[in-house]
mmCIF file of N, CA and C in Angstrom:
data_model
loop_
_atom_site.group_PDB
_atom_site.id
_atom_site.type_symbol
_atom_site.label_atom_id
_atom_site.label_comp_id
_atom_site.label_asym_id
_atom_site.label_seq_id
_atom_site.Cartn_x
_atom_site.Cartn_y
_atom_site.Cartn_z
ATOM 1 N N VAL A 105 1.483 -13.544 2.034
ATOM 2 C CA VAL A 105 0.249 -13.876 2.722
ATOM 3 C C VAL A 105 -0.725 -12.701 2.622
ATOM 4 N N GLY A 106 -0.199 -11.485 2.683
ATOM 5 C CA GLY A 106 -1.055 -10.308 2.562
ATOM 6 C C GLY A 106 -1.783 -10.271 1.232
ATOM 7 N N ASP A 107 -1.092 -10.655 0.166
ATOM 8 C CA ASP A 107 -1.721 -10.676 -1.158
ATOM 9 C C ASP A 107 -2.860 -11.696 -1.215
ATOM 10 N N TYR A 108 -2.689 -12.823 -0.540
ATOM 11 C CA TYR A 108 -3.734 -13.843 -0.488
ATOM 12 C C TYR A 108 -5.004 -13.251 0.120
ATOM 13 N N TYR A 109 -4.857 -12.593 1.263
ATOM 14 C CA TYR A 109 -6.024 -12.005 1.916
ATOM 15 C C TYR A 109 -6.616 -10.865 1.096
ATOM 16 N N PHE A 110 -5.748 -10.086 0.464
ATOM 17 C CA PHE A 110 -6.230 -8.984 -0.370
ATOM 18 C C PHE A 110 -7.103 -9.525 -1.497
ATOM 19 N N LYS A 111 -6.634 -10.567 -2.173
ATOM 20 C CA LYS A 111 -7.392 -11.151 -3.285
ATOM 21 C C LYS A 111 -8.718 -11.750 -2.821
ATOM 22 N N LYS A 112 -8.767 -12.231 -1.582
ATOM 23 C CA LYS A 112 -10.012 -12.768 -1.027
ATOM 24 C C LYS A 112 -10.970 -11.658 -0.589
ATOM 25 N N GLY A 113 -10.476 -10.439 -0.527
ATOM 26 C CA GLY A 113 -11.302 -9.330 -0.074
ATOM 27 C C GLY A 113 -11.264 -9.128 1.429
ATOM 28 N N SER A 114 -10.348 -9.818 2.104
ATOM 29 C CA SER A 114 -10.183 -9.671 3.559
ATOM 30 C C SER A 114 -9.127 -8.592 3.809
ATOM 31 N N PHE A 115 -9.549 -7.350 3.645
ATOM 32 C CA PHE A 115 -8.600 -6.246 3.670
ATOM 33 C C PHE A 115 -7.997 -5.994 5.046
ATOM 34 N N ARG A 116 -8.763 -6.223 6.112
ATOM 35 C CA ARG A 116 -8.203 -6.065 7.462
ATOM 36 C C ARG A 116 -7.069 -7.056 7.687
ATOM 37 N N ALA A 117 -7.295 -8.299 7.275
ATOM 38 C CA ALA A 117 -6.251 -9.323 7.419
ATOM 39 C C ALA A 117 -5.049 -8.980 6.548
ATOM 40 N N ALA A 118 -5.293 -8.478 5.357
ATOM 41 C CA ALA A 118 -4.194 -8.090 4.470
ATOM 42 C C ALA A 118 -3.370 -6.972 5.095
ATOM 43 N N ILE A 119 -4.039 -5.987 5.664
ATOM 44 C CA ILE A 119 -3.340 -4.876 6.318
ATOM 45 C C ILE A 119 -2.451 -5.399 7.441
ATOM 46 N N ALA A 120 -2.975 -6.308 8.231
ATOM 47 C CA ALA A 120 -2.184 -6.879 9.330
ATOM 48 C C ALA A 120 -0.950 -7.584 8.803
ATOM 49 N N ARG A 121 -1.090 -8.323 7.728
ATOM 50 C CA ARG A 121 0.048 -9.051 7.164
ATOM 51 C C ARG A 121 1.076 -8.110 6.550
ATOM 52 N N TYR A 122 0.623 -7.076 5.849
ATOM 53 C CA TYR A 122 1.573 -6.122 5.274
ATOM 54 C C TYR A 122 2.326 -5.386 6.381
ATOM 55 N N LYS A 123 1.617 -5.014 7.439
ATOM 56 C CA LYS A 123 2.290 -4.341 8.559
ATOM 57 C C LYS A 123 3.302 -5.266 9.216
ATOM 58 N N GLU A 124 2.941 -6.540 9.329
ATOM 59 C CA GLU A 124 3.875 -7.506 9.902
ATOM 60 C C GLU A 124 5.133 -7.625 9.030
ATOM 61 N N ALA A 125 4.951 -7.668 7.721
ATOM 62 C CA ALA A 125 6.093 -7.737 6.813
ATOM 63 C C ALA A 125 6.975 -6.502 6.970
ATOM 64 N N LEU A 126 6.347 -5.347 7.162
ATOM 65 C CA LEU A 126 7.110 -4.108 7.291
ATOM 66 C C LEU A 126 7.857 -4.012 8.613
ATOM 67 N N LEU A 127 7.419 -4.762 9.617
ATOM 68 C CA LEU A 127 8.181 -4.814 10.866
ATOM 69 C C LEU A 127 9.556 -5.433 10.616
ATOM 70 N N TRP A 128 9.600 -6.374 9.704
ATOM 71 C CA TRP A 128 10.848 -7.066 9.393
ATOM 72 C C TRP A 128 11.680 -6.313 8.360
ATOM 73 N N ASN A 129 11.016 -5.595 7.464
ATOM 74 C CA ASN A 129 11.743 -4.918 6.384
ATOM 75 C C ASN A 129 11.007 -3.636 5.995
ATOM 76 N N GLN A 130 11.397 -2.527 6.583
ATOM 77 C CA GLN A 130 10.784 -1.229 6.298
ATOM 78 C C GLN A 130 11.020 -0.771 4.867
ATOM 79 N N GLY A 131 12.001 -1.347 4.196
ATOM 80 C CA GLY A 131 12.333 -0.947 2.844
ATOM 81 C C GLY A 131 11.626 -1.747 1.763
ATOM 82 N N CYS A 132 10.667 -2.565 2.143
ATOM 83 C CA CYS A 132 9.937 -3.387 1.161
ATOM 84 C C CYS A 132 8.860 -2.526 0.493
ATOM 85 N N ALA A 133 9.206 -2.000 -0.658
ATOM 86 C CA ALA A 133 8.313 -1.078 -1.362
ATOM 87 C C ALA A 133 6.972 -1.726 -1.699
ATOM 88 N N ASP A 134 6.989 -2.977 -2.141
ATOM 89 C CA ASP A 134 5.739 -3.643 -2.511
ATOM 90 C C ASP A 134 4.776 -3.745 -1.331
ATOM 91 N N ALA A 135 5.307 -3.985 -0.143
ATOM 92 C CA ALA A 135 4.449 -4.058 1.036
ATOM 93 C C ALA A 135 3.800 -2.696 1.309
ATOM 94 N N TRP A 136 4.553 -1.619 1.127
ATOM 95 C CA TRP A 136 3.997 -0.277 1.326
ATOM 96 C C TRP A 136 2.885 0.011 0.315
ATOM 97 N N ARG A 137 3.144 -0.362 -0.951
ATOM 98 C CA ARG A 137 2.144 -0.111 -1.995
ATOM 99 C C ARG A 137 0.868 -0.901 -1.730
ATOM 100 N N ARG A 138 1.017 -2.166 -1.418
ATOM 101 C CA ARG A 138 -0.152 -3.012 -1.179
ATOM 102 C C ARG A 138 -0.871 -2.606 0.117
ATOM 103 N N LEU A 139 -0.119 -2.147 1.108
ATOM 104 C CA LEU A 139 -0.741 -1.639 2.337
ATOM 105 C C LEU A 139 -1.609 -0.431 2.002
ATOM 106 N N GLY A 140 -1.101 0.453 1.176
ATOM 107 C CA GLY A 140 -1.892 1.604 0.744
ATOM 108 C C GLY A 140 -3.136 1.186 -0.008
ATOM 109 N N ASP A 141 -3.005 0.193 -0.890
ATOM 110 C CA ASP A 141 -4.159 -0.311 -1.640
ATOM 111 C C ASP A 141 -5.216 -0.889 -0.697
ATOM 112 N N ALA A 142 -4.768 -1.638 0.308
ATOM 113 C CA ALA A 142 -5.706 -2.245 1.261
ATOM 114 C C ALA A 142 -6.410 -1.165 2.083
ATOM 115 N N HIS A 143 -5.663 -0.164 2.530
ATOM 116 C CA HIS A 143 -6.284 0.942 3.270
ATOM 117 C C HIS A 143 -7.294 1.683 2.387
ATOM 118 N N ASP A 144 -6.957 1.835 1.118
ATOM 119 C CA ASP A 144 -7.872 2.485 0.184
ATOM 120 C C ASP A 144 -9.173 1.688 0.072
ATOM 121 N N LYS A 145 -9.066 0.377 -0.006
ATOM 122 C CA LYS A 145 -10.264 -0.477 -0.069
ATOM 123 C C LYS A 145 -11.098 -0.380 1.200
ATOM 124 N N MET A 146 -10.429 -0.133 2.333
ATOM 125 C CA MET A 146 -11.126 0.009 3.614
ATOM 126 C C MET A 146 -11.646 1.437 3.835
ATOM 127 N N ARG A 147 -11.505 2.265 2.804
ATOM 128 C CA ARG A 147 -11.950 3.666 2.854
ATOM 129 C C ARG A 147 -11.245 4.458 3.967
ATOM 130 N N ASP A 148 -9.927 4.273 4.018
ATOM 131 C CA ASP A 148 -9.085 5.026 4.948
ATOM 132 C C ASP A 148 -8.044 5.783 4.119
ATOM 133 N N PRO A 149 -8.467 6.902 3.517
ATOM 134 C CA PRO A 149 -7.574 7.600 2.590
ATOM 135 C C PRO A 149 -6.308 8.150 3.232
ATOM 136 N N ALA A 150 -6.379 8.557 4.483
ATOM 137 C CA ALA A 150 -5.178 9.106 5.133
ATOM 138 C C ALA A 150 -4.099 8.032 5.267
ATOM 139 N N ALA A 151 -4.486 6.849 5.700
ATOM 140 C CA ALA A 151 -3.528 5.752 5.847
ATOM 141 C C ALA A 151 -3.015 5.308 4.480
ATOM 142 N N ALA A 152 -3.894 5.281 3.490
ATOM 143 C CA ALA A 152 -3.495 4.903 2.137
ATOM 144 C C ALA A 152 -2.454 5.877 1.608
ATOM 145 N N ARG A 153 -2.694 7.165 1.796
ATOM 146 C CA ARG A 153 -1.762 8.188 1.317
ATOM 147 C C ARG A 153 -0.385 8.016 1.956
ATOM 148 N N GLU A 154 -0.355 7.785 3.252
ATOM 149 C CA GLU A 154 0.921 7.640 3.954
ATOM 150 C C GLU A 154 1.707 6.444 3.422
ATOM 151 N N ALA A 155 1.039 5.337 3.205
ATOM 152 C CA ALA A 155 1.712 4.141 2.687
ATOM 153 C C ALA A 155 2.202 4.384 1.255
ATOM 154 N N TRP A 156 1.365 4.982 0.439
ATOM 155 C CA TRP A 156 1.756 5.253 -0.949
ATOM 156 C C TRP A 156 2.921 6.238 -1.013
ATOM 157 N N LYS A 157 2.930 7.247 -0.135
ATOM 158 C CA LYS A 157 4.046 8.195 -0.099
ATOM 159 C C LYS A 157 5.352 7.463 0.201
ATOM 160 N N LYS A 158 5.292 6.537 1.141
ATOM 161 C CA LYS A 158 6.479 5.769 1.506
ATOM 162 C C LYS A 158 6.951 4.933 0.314
ATOM 163 N N TYR A 159 6.006 4.342 -0.411
ATOM 164 C CA TYR A 159 6.363 3.570 -1.601
ATOM 165 C C TYR A 159 7.101 4.450 -2.611
ATOM 166 N N VAL A 160 6.556 5.623 -2.885
ATOM 167 C CA VAL A 160 7.147 6.527 -3.875
ATOM 168 C C VAL A 160 8.540 6.986 -3.425
ATOM 169 N N GLU A 161 8.739 7.168 -2.120
ATOM 170 C CA GLU A 161 10.065 7.525 -1.609
ATOM 171 C C GLU A 161 11.074 6.411 -1.886
ATOM 172 N N ILE A 162 10.651 5.166 -1.697
ATOM 173 C CA ILE A 162 11.547 4.028 -1.839
ATOM 174 C C ILE A 162 11.798 3.694 -3.310
ATOM 175 N N GLU A 163 10.749 3.749 -4.130
ATOM 176 C CA GLU A 163 10.839 3.364 -5.548
ATOM 177 C C GLU A 163 10.358 4.505 -6.457
ATOM 178 N N PRO A 164 11.066 5.629 -6.496
ATOM 179 C CA PRO A 164 10.583 6.789 -7.265
ATOM 180 C C PRO A 164 10.507 6.562 -8.775
ATOM 181 N N ASP A 165 11.253 5.605 -9.298
ATOM 182 C CA ASP A 165 11.281 5.388 -10.743
ATOM 183 C C ASP A 165 10.520 4.140 -11.190
ATOM 184 N N SER A 166 9.773 3.531 -10.304
ATOM 185 C CA SER A 166 9.063 2.302 -10.659
ATOM 186 C C SER A 166 7.848 2.596 -11.535
ATOM 187 N N LYS A 167 7.321 1.543 -12.141
ATOM 188 C CA LYS A 167 6.155 1.727 -13.005
ATOM 189 C C LYS A 167 4.916 2.141 -12.217
ATOM 190 N N TYR A 168 4.868 1.851 -10.925
ATOM 191 C CA TYR A 168 3.713 2.223 -10.100
ATOM 192 C C TYR A 168 3.823 3.643 -9.541
ATOM 193 N N ALA A 169 5.039 4.162 -9.452
ATOM 194 C CA ALA A 169 5.255 5.463 -8.807
ATOM 195 C C ALA A 169 4.486 6.587 -9.500
ATOM 196 N N ALA A 170 4.499 6.622 -10.825
ATOM 197 C CA ALA A 170 3.790 7.685 -11.547
ATOM 198 C C ALA A 170 2.289 7.604 -11.282
ATOM 199 N N LYS A 171 1.749 6.404 -11.308
ATOM 200 C CA LYS A 171 0.317 6.212 -11.032
ATOM 201 C C LYS A 171 -0.031 6.669 -9.614
ATOM 202 N N LEU A 172 0.819 6.318 -8.663
ATOM 203 C CA LEU A 172 0.555 6.706 -7.279
ATOM 204 C C LEU A 172 0.717 8.202 -7.078
ATOM 205 N N ARG A 173 1.658 8.822 -7.775
ATOM 206 C CA ARG A 173 1.791 10.285 -7.678
ATOM 207 C C ARG A 173 0.505 10.966 -8.150
ATOM 208 N N ARG A 174 -0.079 10.435 -9.232
ATOM 209 C CA ARG A 174 -1.350 11.007 -9.721
ATOM 210 C C ARG A 174 -2.451 10.814 -8.676
ATOM 211 N N LYS A 175 -2.517 9.641 -8.057
ATOM 212 C CA LYS A 175 -3.525 9.400 -7.014
ATOM 213 C C LYS A 175 -3.314 10.342 -5.839
ATOM 214 N N LEU A 176 -2.066 10.509 -5.446
ATOM 215 C CA LEU A 176 -1.763 11.385 -4.318
ATOM 216 C C LEU A 176 -2.126 12.837 -4.630
ATOM 217 N N ALA A 177 -1.897 13.282 -5.859
ATOM 218 C CA ALA A 177 -2.221 14.644 -6.251
ATOM 219 C C ALA A 177 -3.740 14.849 -6.278
ATOM 220 N N ARG A 178 -4.471 13.837 -6.702
ATOM 221 C CA ARG A 178 -5.934 13.929 -6.781
ATOM 222 C C ARG A 178 -6.598 13.973 -5.425
ATOM 223 N N LYS A 179 -6.052 13.261 -4.462
ATOM 224 C CA LYS A 179 -6.715 13.098 -3.171
ATOM 225 C C LYS A 179 -6.270 14.127 -2.143
ATOM 226 N N ARG A 180 -5.719 15.223 -2.581
ATOM 227 C CA ARG A 180 -5.291 16.250 -1.620
ATOM 228 C C ARG A 180 -6.416 16.970 -1.072
#
């Protein structure tokens, strides 16, 4: 559901849905990554960084992890 709202550009609604998903499963890496993306769209870099860091912790070898590490290094 979060992806639906994200694609519509309703980033606040997407954030709420991703957070709700994470209440049920803190280990859902995709929810962390998409939560970070939604926060980034809302111009909340601190929240985006925290979500992306959590994603990289959970999925350090994924195809998105390297890209997010570069984003995290740039936004310090």
